XYZ file of C-alpha atoms in Angstrom:
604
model
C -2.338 -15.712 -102.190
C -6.345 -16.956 -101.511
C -8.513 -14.924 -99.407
C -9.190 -16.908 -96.399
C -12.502 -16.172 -96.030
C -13.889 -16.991 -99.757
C -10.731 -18.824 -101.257
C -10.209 -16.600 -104.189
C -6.761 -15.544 -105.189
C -5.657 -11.914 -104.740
C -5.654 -10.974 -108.356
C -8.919 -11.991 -108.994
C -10.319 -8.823 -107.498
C -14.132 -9.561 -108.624
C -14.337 -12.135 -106.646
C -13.020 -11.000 -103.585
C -15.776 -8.124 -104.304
C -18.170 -10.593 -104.615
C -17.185 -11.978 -101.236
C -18.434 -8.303 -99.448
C -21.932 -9.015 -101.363
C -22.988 -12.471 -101.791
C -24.991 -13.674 -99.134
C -23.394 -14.914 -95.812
C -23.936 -18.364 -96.207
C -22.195 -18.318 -99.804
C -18.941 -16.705 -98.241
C -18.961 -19.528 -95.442
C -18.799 -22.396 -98.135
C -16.215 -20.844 -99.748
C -14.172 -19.901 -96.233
C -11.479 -23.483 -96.309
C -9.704 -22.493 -99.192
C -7.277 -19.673 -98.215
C -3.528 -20.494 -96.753
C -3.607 -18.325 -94.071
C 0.006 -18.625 -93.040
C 0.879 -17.589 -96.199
C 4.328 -15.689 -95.699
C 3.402 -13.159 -98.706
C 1.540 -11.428 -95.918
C 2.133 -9.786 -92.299
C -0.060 -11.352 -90.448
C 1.360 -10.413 -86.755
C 1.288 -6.411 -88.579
C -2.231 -7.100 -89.421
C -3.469 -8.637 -86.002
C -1.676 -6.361 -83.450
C -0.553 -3.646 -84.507
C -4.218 -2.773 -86.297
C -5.748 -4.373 -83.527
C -8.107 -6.408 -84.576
C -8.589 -9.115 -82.374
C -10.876 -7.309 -80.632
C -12.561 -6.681 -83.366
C -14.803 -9.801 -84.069
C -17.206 -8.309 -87.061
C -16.658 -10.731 -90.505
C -14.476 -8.567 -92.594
C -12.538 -6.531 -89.995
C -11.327 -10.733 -89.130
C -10.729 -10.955 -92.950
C -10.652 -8.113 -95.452
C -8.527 -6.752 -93.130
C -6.096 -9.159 -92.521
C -4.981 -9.069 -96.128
C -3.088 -6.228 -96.494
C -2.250 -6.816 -100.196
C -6.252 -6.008 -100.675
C -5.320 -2.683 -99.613
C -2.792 -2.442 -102.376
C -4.841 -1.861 -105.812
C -6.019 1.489 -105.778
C -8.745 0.383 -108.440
C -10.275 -1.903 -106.594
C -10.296 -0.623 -102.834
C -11.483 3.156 -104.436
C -14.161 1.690 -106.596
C -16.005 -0.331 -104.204
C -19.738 0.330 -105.100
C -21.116 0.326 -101.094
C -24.865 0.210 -102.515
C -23.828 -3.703 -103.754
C -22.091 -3.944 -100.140
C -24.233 -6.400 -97.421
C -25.697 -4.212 -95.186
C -24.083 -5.852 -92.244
C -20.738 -4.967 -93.696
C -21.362 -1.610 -94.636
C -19.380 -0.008 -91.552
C -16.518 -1.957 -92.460
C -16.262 -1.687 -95.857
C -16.446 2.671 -95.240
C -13.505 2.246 -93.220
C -11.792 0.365 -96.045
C -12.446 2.823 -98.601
C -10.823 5.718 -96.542
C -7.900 2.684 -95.418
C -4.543 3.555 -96.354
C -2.717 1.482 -99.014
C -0.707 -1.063 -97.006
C 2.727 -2.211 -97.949
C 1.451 -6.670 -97.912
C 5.483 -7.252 -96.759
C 5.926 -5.502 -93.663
C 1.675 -3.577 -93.144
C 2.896 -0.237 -93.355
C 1.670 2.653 -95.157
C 2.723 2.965 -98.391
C -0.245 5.857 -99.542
C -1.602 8.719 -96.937
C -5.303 7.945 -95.824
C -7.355 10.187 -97.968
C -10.131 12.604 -95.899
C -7.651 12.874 -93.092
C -8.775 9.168 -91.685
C -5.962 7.872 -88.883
C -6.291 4.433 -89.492
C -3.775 3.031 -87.065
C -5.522 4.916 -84.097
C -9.250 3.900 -85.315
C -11.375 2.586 -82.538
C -12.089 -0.949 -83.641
C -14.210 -1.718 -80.722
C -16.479 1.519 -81.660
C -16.761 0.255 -84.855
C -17.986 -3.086 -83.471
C -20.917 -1.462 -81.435
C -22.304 0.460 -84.233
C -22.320 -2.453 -86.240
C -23.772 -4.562 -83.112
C -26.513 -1.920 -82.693
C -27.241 -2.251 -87.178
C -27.589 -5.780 -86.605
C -31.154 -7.126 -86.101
C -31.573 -9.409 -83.310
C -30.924 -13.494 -83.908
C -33.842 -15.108 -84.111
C -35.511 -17.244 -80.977
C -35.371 -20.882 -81.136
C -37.918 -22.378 -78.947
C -37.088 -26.184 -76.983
C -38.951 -27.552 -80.030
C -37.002 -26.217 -82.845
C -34.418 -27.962 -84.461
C -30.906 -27.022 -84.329
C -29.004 -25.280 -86.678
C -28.421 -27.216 -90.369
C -24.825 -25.246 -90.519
C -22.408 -28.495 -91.611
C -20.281 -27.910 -88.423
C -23.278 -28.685 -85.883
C -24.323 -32.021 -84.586
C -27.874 -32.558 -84.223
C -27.541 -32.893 -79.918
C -26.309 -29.639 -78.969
C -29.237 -28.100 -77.274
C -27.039 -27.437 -73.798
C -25.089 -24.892 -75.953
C -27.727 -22.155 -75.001
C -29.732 -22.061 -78.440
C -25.889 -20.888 -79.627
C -27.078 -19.861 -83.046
C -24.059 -21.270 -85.319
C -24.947 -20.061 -88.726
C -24.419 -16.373 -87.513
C -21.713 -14.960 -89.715
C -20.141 -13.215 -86.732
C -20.063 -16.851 -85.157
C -18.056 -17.775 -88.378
C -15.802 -15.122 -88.663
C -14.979 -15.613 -84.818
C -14.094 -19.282 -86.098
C -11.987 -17.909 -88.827
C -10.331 -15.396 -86.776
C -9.453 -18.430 -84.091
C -8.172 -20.412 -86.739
C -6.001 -17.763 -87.892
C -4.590 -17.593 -83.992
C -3.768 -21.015 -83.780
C -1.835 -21.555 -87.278
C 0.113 -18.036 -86.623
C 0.878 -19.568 -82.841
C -0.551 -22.258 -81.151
C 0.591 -24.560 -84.133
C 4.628 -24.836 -83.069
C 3.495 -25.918 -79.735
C 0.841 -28.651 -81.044
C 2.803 -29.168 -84.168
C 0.392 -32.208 -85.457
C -1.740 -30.228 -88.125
C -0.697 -30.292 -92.039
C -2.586 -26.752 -92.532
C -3.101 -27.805 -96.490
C -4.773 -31.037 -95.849
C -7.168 -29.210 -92.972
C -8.043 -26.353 -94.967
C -9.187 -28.797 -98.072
C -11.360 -31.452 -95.584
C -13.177 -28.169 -94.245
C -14.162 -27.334 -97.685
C -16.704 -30.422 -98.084
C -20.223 -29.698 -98.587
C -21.006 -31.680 -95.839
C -18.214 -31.619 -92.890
C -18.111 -34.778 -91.083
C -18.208 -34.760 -87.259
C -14.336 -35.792 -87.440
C -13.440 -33.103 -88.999
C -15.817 -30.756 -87.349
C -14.534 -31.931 -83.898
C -10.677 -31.059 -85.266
C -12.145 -27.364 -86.440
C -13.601 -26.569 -83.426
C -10.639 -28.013 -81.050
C -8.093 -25.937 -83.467
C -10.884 -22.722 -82.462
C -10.689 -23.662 -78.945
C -6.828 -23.254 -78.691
C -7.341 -20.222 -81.202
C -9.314 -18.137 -79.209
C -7.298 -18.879 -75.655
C -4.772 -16.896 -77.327
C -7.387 -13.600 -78.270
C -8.905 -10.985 -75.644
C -12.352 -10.915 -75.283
C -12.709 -14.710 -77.178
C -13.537 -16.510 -73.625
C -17.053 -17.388 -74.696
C -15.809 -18.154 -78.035
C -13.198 -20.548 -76.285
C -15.398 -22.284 -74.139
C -17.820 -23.513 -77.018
C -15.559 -24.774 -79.430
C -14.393 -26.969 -76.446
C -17.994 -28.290 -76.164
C -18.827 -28.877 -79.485
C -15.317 -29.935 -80.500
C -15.801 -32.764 -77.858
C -19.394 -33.404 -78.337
C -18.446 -33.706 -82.067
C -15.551 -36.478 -81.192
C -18.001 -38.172 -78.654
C -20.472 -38.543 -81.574
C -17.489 -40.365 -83.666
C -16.939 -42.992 -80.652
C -20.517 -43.578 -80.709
C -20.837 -44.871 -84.511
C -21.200 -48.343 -85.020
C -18.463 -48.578 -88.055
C -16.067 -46.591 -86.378
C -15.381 -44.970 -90.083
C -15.352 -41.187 -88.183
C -13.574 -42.264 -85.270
C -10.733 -44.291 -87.160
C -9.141 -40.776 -88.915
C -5.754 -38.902 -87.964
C -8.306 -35.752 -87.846
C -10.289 -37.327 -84.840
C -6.978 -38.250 -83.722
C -6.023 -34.791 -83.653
C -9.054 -33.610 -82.626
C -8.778 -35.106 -79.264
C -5.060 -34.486 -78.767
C -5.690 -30.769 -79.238
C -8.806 -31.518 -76.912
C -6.459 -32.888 -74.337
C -4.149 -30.141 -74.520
C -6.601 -27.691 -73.848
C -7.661 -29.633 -70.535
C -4.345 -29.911 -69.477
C -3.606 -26.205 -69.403
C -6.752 -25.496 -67.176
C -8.341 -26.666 -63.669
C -10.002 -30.360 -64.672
C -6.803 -32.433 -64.517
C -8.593 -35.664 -63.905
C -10.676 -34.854 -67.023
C -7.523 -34.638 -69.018
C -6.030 -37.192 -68.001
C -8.924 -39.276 -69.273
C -9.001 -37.649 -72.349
C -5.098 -38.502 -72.649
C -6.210 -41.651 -71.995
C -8.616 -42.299 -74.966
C -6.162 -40.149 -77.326
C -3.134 -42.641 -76.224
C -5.580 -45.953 -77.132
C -6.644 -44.286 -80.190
C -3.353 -44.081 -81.497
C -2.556 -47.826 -80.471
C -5.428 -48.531 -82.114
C -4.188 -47.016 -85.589
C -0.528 -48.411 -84.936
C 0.797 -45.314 -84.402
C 3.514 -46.382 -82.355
C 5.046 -48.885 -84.343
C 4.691 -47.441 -87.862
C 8.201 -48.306 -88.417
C 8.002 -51.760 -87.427
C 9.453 -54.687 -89.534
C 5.919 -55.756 -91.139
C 6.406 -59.488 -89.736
C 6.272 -57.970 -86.308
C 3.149 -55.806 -86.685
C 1.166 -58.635 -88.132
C -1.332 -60.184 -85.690
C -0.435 -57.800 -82.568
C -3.614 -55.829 -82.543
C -6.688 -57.134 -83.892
C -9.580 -54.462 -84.584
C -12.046 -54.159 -87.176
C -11.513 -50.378 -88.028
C -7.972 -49.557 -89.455
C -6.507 -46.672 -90.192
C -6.424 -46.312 -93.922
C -2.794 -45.926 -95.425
C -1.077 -42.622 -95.791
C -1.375 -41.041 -99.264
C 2.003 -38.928 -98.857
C 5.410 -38.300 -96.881
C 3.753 -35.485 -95.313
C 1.141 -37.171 -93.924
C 2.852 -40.006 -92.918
C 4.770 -37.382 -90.834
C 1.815 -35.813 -89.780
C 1.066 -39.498 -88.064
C 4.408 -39.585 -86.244
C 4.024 -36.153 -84.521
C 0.704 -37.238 -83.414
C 2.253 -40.227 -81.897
C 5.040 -37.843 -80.535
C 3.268 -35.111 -78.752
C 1.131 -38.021 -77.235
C 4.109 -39.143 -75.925
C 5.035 -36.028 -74.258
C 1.551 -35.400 -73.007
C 1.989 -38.868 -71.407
C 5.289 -37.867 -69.709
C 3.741 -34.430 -68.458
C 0.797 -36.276 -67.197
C 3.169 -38.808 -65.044
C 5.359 -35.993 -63.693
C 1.726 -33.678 -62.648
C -0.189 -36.791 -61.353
C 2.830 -39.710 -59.982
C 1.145 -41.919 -62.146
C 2.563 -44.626 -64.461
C 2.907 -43.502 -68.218
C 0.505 -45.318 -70.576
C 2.920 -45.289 -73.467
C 5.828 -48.100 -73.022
C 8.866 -46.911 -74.545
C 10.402 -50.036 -74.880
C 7.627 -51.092 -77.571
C 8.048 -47.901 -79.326
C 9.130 -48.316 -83.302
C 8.039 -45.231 -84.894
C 10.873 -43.144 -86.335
C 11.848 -39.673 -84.215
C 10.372 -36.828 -86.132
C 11.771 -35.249 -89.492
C 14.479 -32.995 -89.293
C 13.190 -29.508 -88.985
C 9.698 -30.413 -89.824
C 10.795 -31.948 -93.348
C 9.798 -34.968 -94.043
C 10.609 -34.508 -98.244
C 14.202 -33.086 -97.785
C 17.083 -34.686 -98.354
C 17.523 -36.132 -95.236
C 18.301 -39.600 -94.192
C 15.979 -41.349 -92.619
C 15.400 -40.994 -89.046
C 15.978 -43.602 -86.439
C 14.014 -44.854 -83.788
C 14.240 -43.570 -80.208
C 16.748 -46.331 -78.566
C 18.708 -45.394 -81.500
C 18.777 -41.824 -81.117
C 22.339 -41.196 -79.618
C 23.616 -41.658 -83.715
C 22.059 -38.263 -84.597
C 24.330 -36.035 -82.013
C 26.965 -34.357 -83.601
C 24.678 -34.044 -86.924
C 22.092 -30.975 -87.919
C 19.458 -33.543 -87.989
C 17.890 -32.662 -84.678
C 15.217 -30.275 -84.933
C 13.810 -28.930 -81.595
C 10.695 -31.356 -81.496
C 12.808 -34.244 -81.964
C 14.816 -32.446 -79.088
C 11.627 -32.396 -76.722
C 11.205 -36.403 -77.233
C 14.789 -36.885 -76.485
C 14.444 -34.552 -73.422
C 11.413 -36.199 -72.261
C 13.024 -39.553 -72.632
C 15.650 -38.851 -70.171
C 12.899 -37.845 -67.939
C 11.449 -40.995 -68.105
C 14.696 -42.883 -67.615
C 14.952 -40.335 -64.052
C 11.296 -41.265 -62.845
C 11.608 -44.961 -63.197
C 15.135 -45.195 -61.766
C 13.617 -43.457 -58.558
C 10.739 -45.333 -59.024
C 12.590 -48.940 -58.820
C 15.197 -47.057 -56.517
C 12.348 -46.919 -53.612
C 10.286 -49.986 -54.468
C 13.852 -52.149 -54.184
C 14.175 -50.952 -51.097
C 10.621 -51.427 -49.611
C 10.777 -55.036 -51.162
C 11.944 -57.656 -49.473
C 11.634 -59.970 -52.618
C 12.263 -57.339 -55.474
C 15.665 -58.112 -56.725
C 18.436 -55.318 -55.512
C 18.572 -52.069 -57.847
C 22.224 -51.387 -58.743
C 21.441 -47.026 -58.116
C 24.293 -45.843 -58.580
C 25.321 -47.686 -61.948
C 22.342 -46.314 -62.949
C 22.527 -43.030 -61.490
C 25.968 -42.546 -63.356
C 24.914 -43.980 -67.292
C 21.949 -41.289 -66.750
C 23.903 -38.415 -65.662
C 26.150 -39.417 -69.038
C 23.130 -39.832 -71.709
C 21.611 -36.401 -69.962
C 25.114 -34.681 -70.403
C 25.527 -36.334 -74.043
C 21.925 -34.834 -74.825
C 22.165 -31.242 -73.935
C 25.427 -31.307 -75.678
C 23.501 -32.363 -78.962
C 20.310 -30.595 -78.355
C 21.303 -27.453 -76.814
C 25.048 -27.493 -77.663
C 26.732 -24.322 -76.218
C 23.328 -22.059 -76.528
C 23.293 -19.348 -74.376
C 21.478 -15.879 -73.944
C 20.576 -14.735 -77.249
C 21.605 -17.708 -79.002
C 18.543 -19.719 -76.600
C 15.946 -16.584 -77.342
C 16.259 -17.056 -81.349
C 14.853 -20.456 -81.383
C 11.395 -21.764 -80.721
C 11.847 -23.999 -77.948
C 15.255 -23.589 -76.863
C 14.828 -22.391 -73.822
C 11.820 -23.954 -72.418
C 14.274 -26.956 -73.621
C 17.278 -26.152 -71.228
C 14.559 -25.175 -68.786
C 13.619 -28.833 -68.524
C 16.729 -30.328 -69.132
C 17.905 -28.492 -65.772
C 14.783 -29.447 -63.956
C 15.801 -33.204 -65.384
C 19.216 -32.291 -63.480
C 17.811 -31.232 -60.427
C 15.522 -34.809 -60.396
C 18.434 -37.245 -60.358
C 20.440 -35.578 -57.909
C 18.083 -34.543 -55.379
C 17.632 -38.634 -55.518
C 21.440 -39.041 -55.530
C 21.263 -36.635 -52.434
C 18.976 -39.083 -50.787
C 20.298 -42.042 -51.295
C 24.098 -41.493 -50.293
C 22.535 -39.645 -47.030
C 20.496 -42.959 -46.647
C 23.553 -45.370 -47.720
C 25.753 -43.252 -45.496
C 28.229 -42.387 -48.462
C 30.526 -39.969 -48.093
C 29.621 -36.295 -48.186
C 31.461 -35.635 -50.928
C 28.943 -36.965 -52.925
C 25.912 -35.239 -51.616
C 28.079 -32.013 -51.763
C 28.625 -32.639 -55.682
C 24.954 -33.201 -56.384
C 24.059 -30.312 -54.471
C 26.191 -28.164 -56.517
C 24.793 -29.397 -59.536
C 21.468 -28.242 -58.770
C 22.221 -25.487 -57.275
C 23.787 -24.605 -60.910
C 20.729 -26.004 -62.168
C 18.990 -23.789 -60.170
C 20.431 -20.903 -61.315
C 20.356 -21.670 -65.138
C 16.814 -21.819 -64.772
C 16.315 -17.886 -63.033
C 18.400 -17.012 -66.086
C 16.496 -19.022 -68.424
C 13.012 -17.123 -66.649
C 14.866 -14.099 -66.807
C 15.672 -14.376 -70.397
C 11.697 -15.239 -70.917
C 11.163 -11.520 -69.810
C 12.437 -10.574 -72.928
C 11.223 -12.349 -75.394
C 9.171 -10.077 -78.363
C 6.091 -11.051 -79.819
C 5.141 -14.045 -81.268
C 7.730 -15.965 -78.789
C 6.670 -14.436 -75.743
C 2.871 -15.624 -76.749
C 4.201 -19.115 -77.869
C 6.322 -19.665 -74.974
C 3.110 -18.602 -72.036
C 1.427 -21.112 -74.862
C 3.713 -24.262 -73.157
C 2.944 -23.239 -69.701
C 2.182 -26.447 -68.859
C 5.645 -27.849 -69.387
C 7.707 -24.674 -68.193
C 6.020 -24.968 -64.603
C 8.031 -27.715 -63.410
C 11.491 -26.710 -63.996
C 10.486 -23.428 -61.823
C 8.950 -25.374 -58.962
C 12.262 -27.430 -58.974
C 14.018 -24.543 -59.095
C 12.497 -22.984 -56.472
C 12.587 -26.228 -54.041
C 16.319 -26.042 -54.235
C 16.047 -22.553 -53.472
C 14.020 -23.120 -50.419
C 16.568 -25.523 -49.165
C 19.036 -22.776 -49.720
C 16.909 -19.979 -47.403
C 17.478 -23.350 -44.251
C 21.462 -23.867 -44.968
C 22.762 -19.965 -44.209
C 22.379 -17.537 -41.641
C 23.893 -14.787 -44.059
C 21.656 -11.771 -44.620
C 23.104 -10.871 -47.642
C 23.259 -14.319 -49.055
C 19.868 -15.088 -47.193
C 18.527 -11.595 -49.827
C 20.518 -12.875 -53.089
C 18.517 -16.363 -52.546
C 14.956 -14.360 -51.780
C 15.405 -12.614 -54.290
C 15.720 -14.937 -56.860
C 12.582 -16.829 -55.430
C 10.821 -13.732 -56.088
C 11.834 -13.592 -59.853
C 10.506 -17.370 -60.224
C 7.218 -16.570 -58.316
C 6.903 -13.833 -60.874
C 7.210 -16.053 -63.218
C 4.662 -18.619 -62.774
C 2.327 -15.681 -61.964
C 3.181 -14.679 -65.478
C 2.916 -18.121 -67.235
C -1.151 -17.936 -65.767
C -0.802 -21.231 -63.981
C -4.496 -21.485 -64.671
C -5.134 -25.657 -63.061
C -4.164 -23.685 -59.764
C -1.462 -27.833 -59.296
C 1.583 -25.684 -59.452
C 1.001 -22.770 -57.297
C 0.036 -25.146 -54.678
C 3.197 -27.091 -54.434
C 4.839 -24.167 -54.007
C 2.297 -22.809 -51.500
C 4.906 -23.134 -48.694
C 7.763 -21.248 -50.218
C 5.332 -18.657 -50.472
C 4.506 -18.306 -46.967
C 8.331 -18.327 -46.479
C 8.823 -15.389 -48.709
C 6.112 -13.555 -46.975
C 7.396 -14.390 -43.495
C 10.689 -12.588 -44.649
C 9.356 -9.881 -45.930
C 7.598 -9.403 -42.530
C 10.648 -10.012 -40.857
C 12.808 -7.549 -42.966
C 9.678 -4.648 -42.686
C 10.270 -4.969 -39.012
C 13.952 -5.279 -38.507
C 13.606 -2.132 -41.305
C 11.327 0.231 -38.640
C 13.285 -1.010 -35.326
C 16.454 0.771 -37.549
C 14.156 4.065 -37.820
């Protein structure tokens, strides 16, 4: 195991020694070289339940999450804390009266010595003693140069003379990266953590790779308390960073999966706050990026790729399986951005799926197992029944069918407003997509339920959509037949699907509730794509509240609508898009709670 804040492995205790008293810009050379989601340690024991996220000095981030530090008596008692930097002398104290830490599970395995309760310590008191030992950053004046640290771009002036080279700054970074490897990660899963940790150990980071650091911090520190500022600059400077690569001449910086990356993760983080438009541009560059490096047809026959896109930057070629996987997720989660953007916005997707030859992803993240190889999407159907579908490659699929539901409303409605489009055959449609969606959960989902949907990743956000997908293509079923004046058997069938749909989707937020740490964390992480299946849910709701006159019914209904407000309240809708939509079912809610406090005091 390396120590991910100077690289050296565990048993070489010197070093890590050396790490607590060579100067601070030594340990930052050295920081790329640790595997921080190493499973030899407890990383979630070392985070939360010592707290120290909220601890942002540079070996509380470090020393202490590496619990099997802790575990040689000889070194941790023979610490000399004369040698010690100054700046770390508070921390390494607490170390030396630290109990011994078990490195599988972060529980004691020796009593702290002097009577020290180390579980209970004040981490935050710790931080403003240190704080007030500290002297004072120097000024930088309008005239000085910026910082020389590798990471910084020579334009960054706006960040508020930021200084950089601070090695609190740097263990914040390290302490975001942790963050987004231990969650974040499975939700962007684009990033070969071996391959990023060795391009951050060049002398000289390049602003490709320095854009991909500081969009990984970004994401990182959205999942931390007290990390806001922290947040907000990587953003800056991760962009800035990737702006500087578009502006080269050779386009060697801009032309690399980690610029790629960079601004996938970039968009990401804009889609999950209040600038929608701004993401959707960013999507926008990230999506002809990718085109640009062939992402979406790295499958393709070679006699069909030849000639279709002429540029004078390529990408160079993959040196392994894993990073010729590491290309195809890219391509993927663009895709899925793509179909989020469409469903938030009404707009066309960029990405046409009919053009698409890039294999589905690896089966459970494997590119180098002994797996067959995967097919592309219009060939997807051969994988159900098999173990090959991991739930990433379930996403696309869902996300597919989504598609398929958006453009057969879409040609649904312009058929009919054309008088020279030819006629759309809805229902033949309506009927192969309503197979294929049944087909899919069946291979994706299977027969999943309750605890069965709460032990995997993405399960449930998965059915969560799947039912929203549901809800979609009857609601337009609904429609139509009222407008084709079908019989009503058919708009009562479709309104008893979603209305099942519906309900699946309270459990599924329901089930949510329960969900222990890391889950919970990853699943408010993919906010962005649980939204919609509530707001569907609670549209067919609504409609519910106008069809009875029951009280009791008219309760059972509210009340539901209460547990899916909750919900998105929860999930920290922070773009401000989805609690709009639903801004009338709100008012509803509150107009029968009214109603109900009155009817409740005419009783008394």
């Amino acid at each position: 195991m390396c120590h991910p804040r100077c690289g050296y492995n565990e048993t070489d205790l010197g070093s890590t020694y050396s790490c607590l008293t060579q100067p601070p810009d030594t340990a930052v050379r050295h920081r790329a070289k640790g595997h921080w989601s190493n499973p030899d340690y407890n990383l979630k024991a070392s985070v939360r339940n010592l707290q120290v996220r909220n601890c942002k000095s540079e070996t509380a981030n470090h020393v202490f999450h590496m619990p099997q530090i802790y575990s040689s008596t000889e070194f941790i008692r023979n610490v000399d804390l004369d040698a010690v930097r100054p700046d770390l002398q508070t921390e390494a104290r607490l170390a030396l009266n630290a109990p011994l830490l078990d490195p599988k599970h972060g529980m004691n395995i020796e009593p702290a010595p002097n009577g020290v309760d180390f579980a209970s310590f004040d981490f935050m008191d710790m931080q403003q003693q240190q704080q007030q030992q500290r002297p004072p950053p120097p000024q930088q004046t309008a005239s000085q140069a910026p910082s020389s640290h590798p990471l910084t771009q020579p334009d960054l002036g706006y960040l508020d003379n930021f200084n950089l080279d601070d090695p609190m700054w740097q263990a914040d970074m390290d302490a975001c990266h942790f963050a987004y490897f231990d969650i974040a990660h499975y939700a962007v899963p684009i990033i070969n953590q071996e391959k990023f940790l060795t391009a951050l150990n060049q002398p000289n980071i390049p602003p490709h790779v320095a854009s991909l650091s500081y969009a990984i911090a970004s994401l990182g520190a959205s999942l931390m308390d007290g990390y806001a500022h922290v947040k907000d600059k990587c953003y800056q400077i991760a962009r800035k960073n990737f702006e500087a690569c578009e502006r080269e001449e050779d386009g060697a910086n801009l032309m690399t999966i980690e610029a790629l990356q960079a601004c996938i993760l970039v968009t990401y983080y804009e889609l999950r706050g209040k600038g929608f438009a701004r993401a959707w541009m960013t999507l926008g560059r990230a999506i002809r990026l990718a085109q640009m490096m062939g992402l979406d047809r790295m499958d393709a026959p070679e006699a069909s790729v030849a000639g279709t896109l002429k540029f004078q930057q390529t990408l160079a070629p993959a040196q392994s399986p894993l990073e010729v996987e590491e290309r195809r997720k890219a391509f993927w989660v663009l895709f899925i951005h793509d179909t989020y953007a469409s469903v938030r916005s009404g707009t066309p997707v960029a990405i046409d799926e009919s053009k698409i030859t890039t294999a589905l992803p690896a089966p459970h993240g494997s590119p180098e197992a002994n797996y067959p190889p995967m097919p592309v999407l219009e060939k997807a159907s051969i994988l159900y029944g098999t173990d090959y579908i991991s739930s990433f490659t379930g996403i696309v699929l869902m996300v597919s069918l989504c598609r398929r539901c958006l453009n057969h409303t879409k040609l649904s409605l312009e058929s009919e407003s054309s008088t020279t489009s030819p006629a759309y055959s809805f229902w033949e449609h309506h009927y192969e997509i309503d197979k294929d969606l049944k087909n899919c959960i069946d291979a994706v989902i299977g027969k999943m339920d309750g605890q069965a949907l709460l032990n995997d990743d993405f399960a449930l956000g998965l059915d969560m959509n799947f039912c929203a997908i549901d809800i979609f293509l009857h609601e337009a079923a609904i429609f139509r037949a009222g407008k084709d004046g079908l019989p009503e058997v058919l708009m009562t069938e479709s309104n008893s699907r979603c209305s099942k749909a519906a309900m699946r989707i309270v459990d599924g937020v329901s089930l949510s509730q329960t969900l222990a740490e890391p889950k919970k964390a990853l699943f408010k992480q993919m906010n962005i794509f649980a939204m919609w299946p509530v707001c569907k849910a609670m549209q067919v709701l609504n409609r519910q509240l106008s069809a009875t006159n029951d009280n009791a019914e008219l309760g059972h209904v509210a009340g539901m609508l209460r547990t899916l407000v909750a919900a998105i309240e929860d999930l920290e809708d922070m773009s401000g898009h989805w609690i709009g939509s639903i801004s009338h079912i709100l008012k509803r809610l509150e107009d029968i709670d009214s109603n109900s406090m009155r009817s409740n005091k005419g009783d008394v």
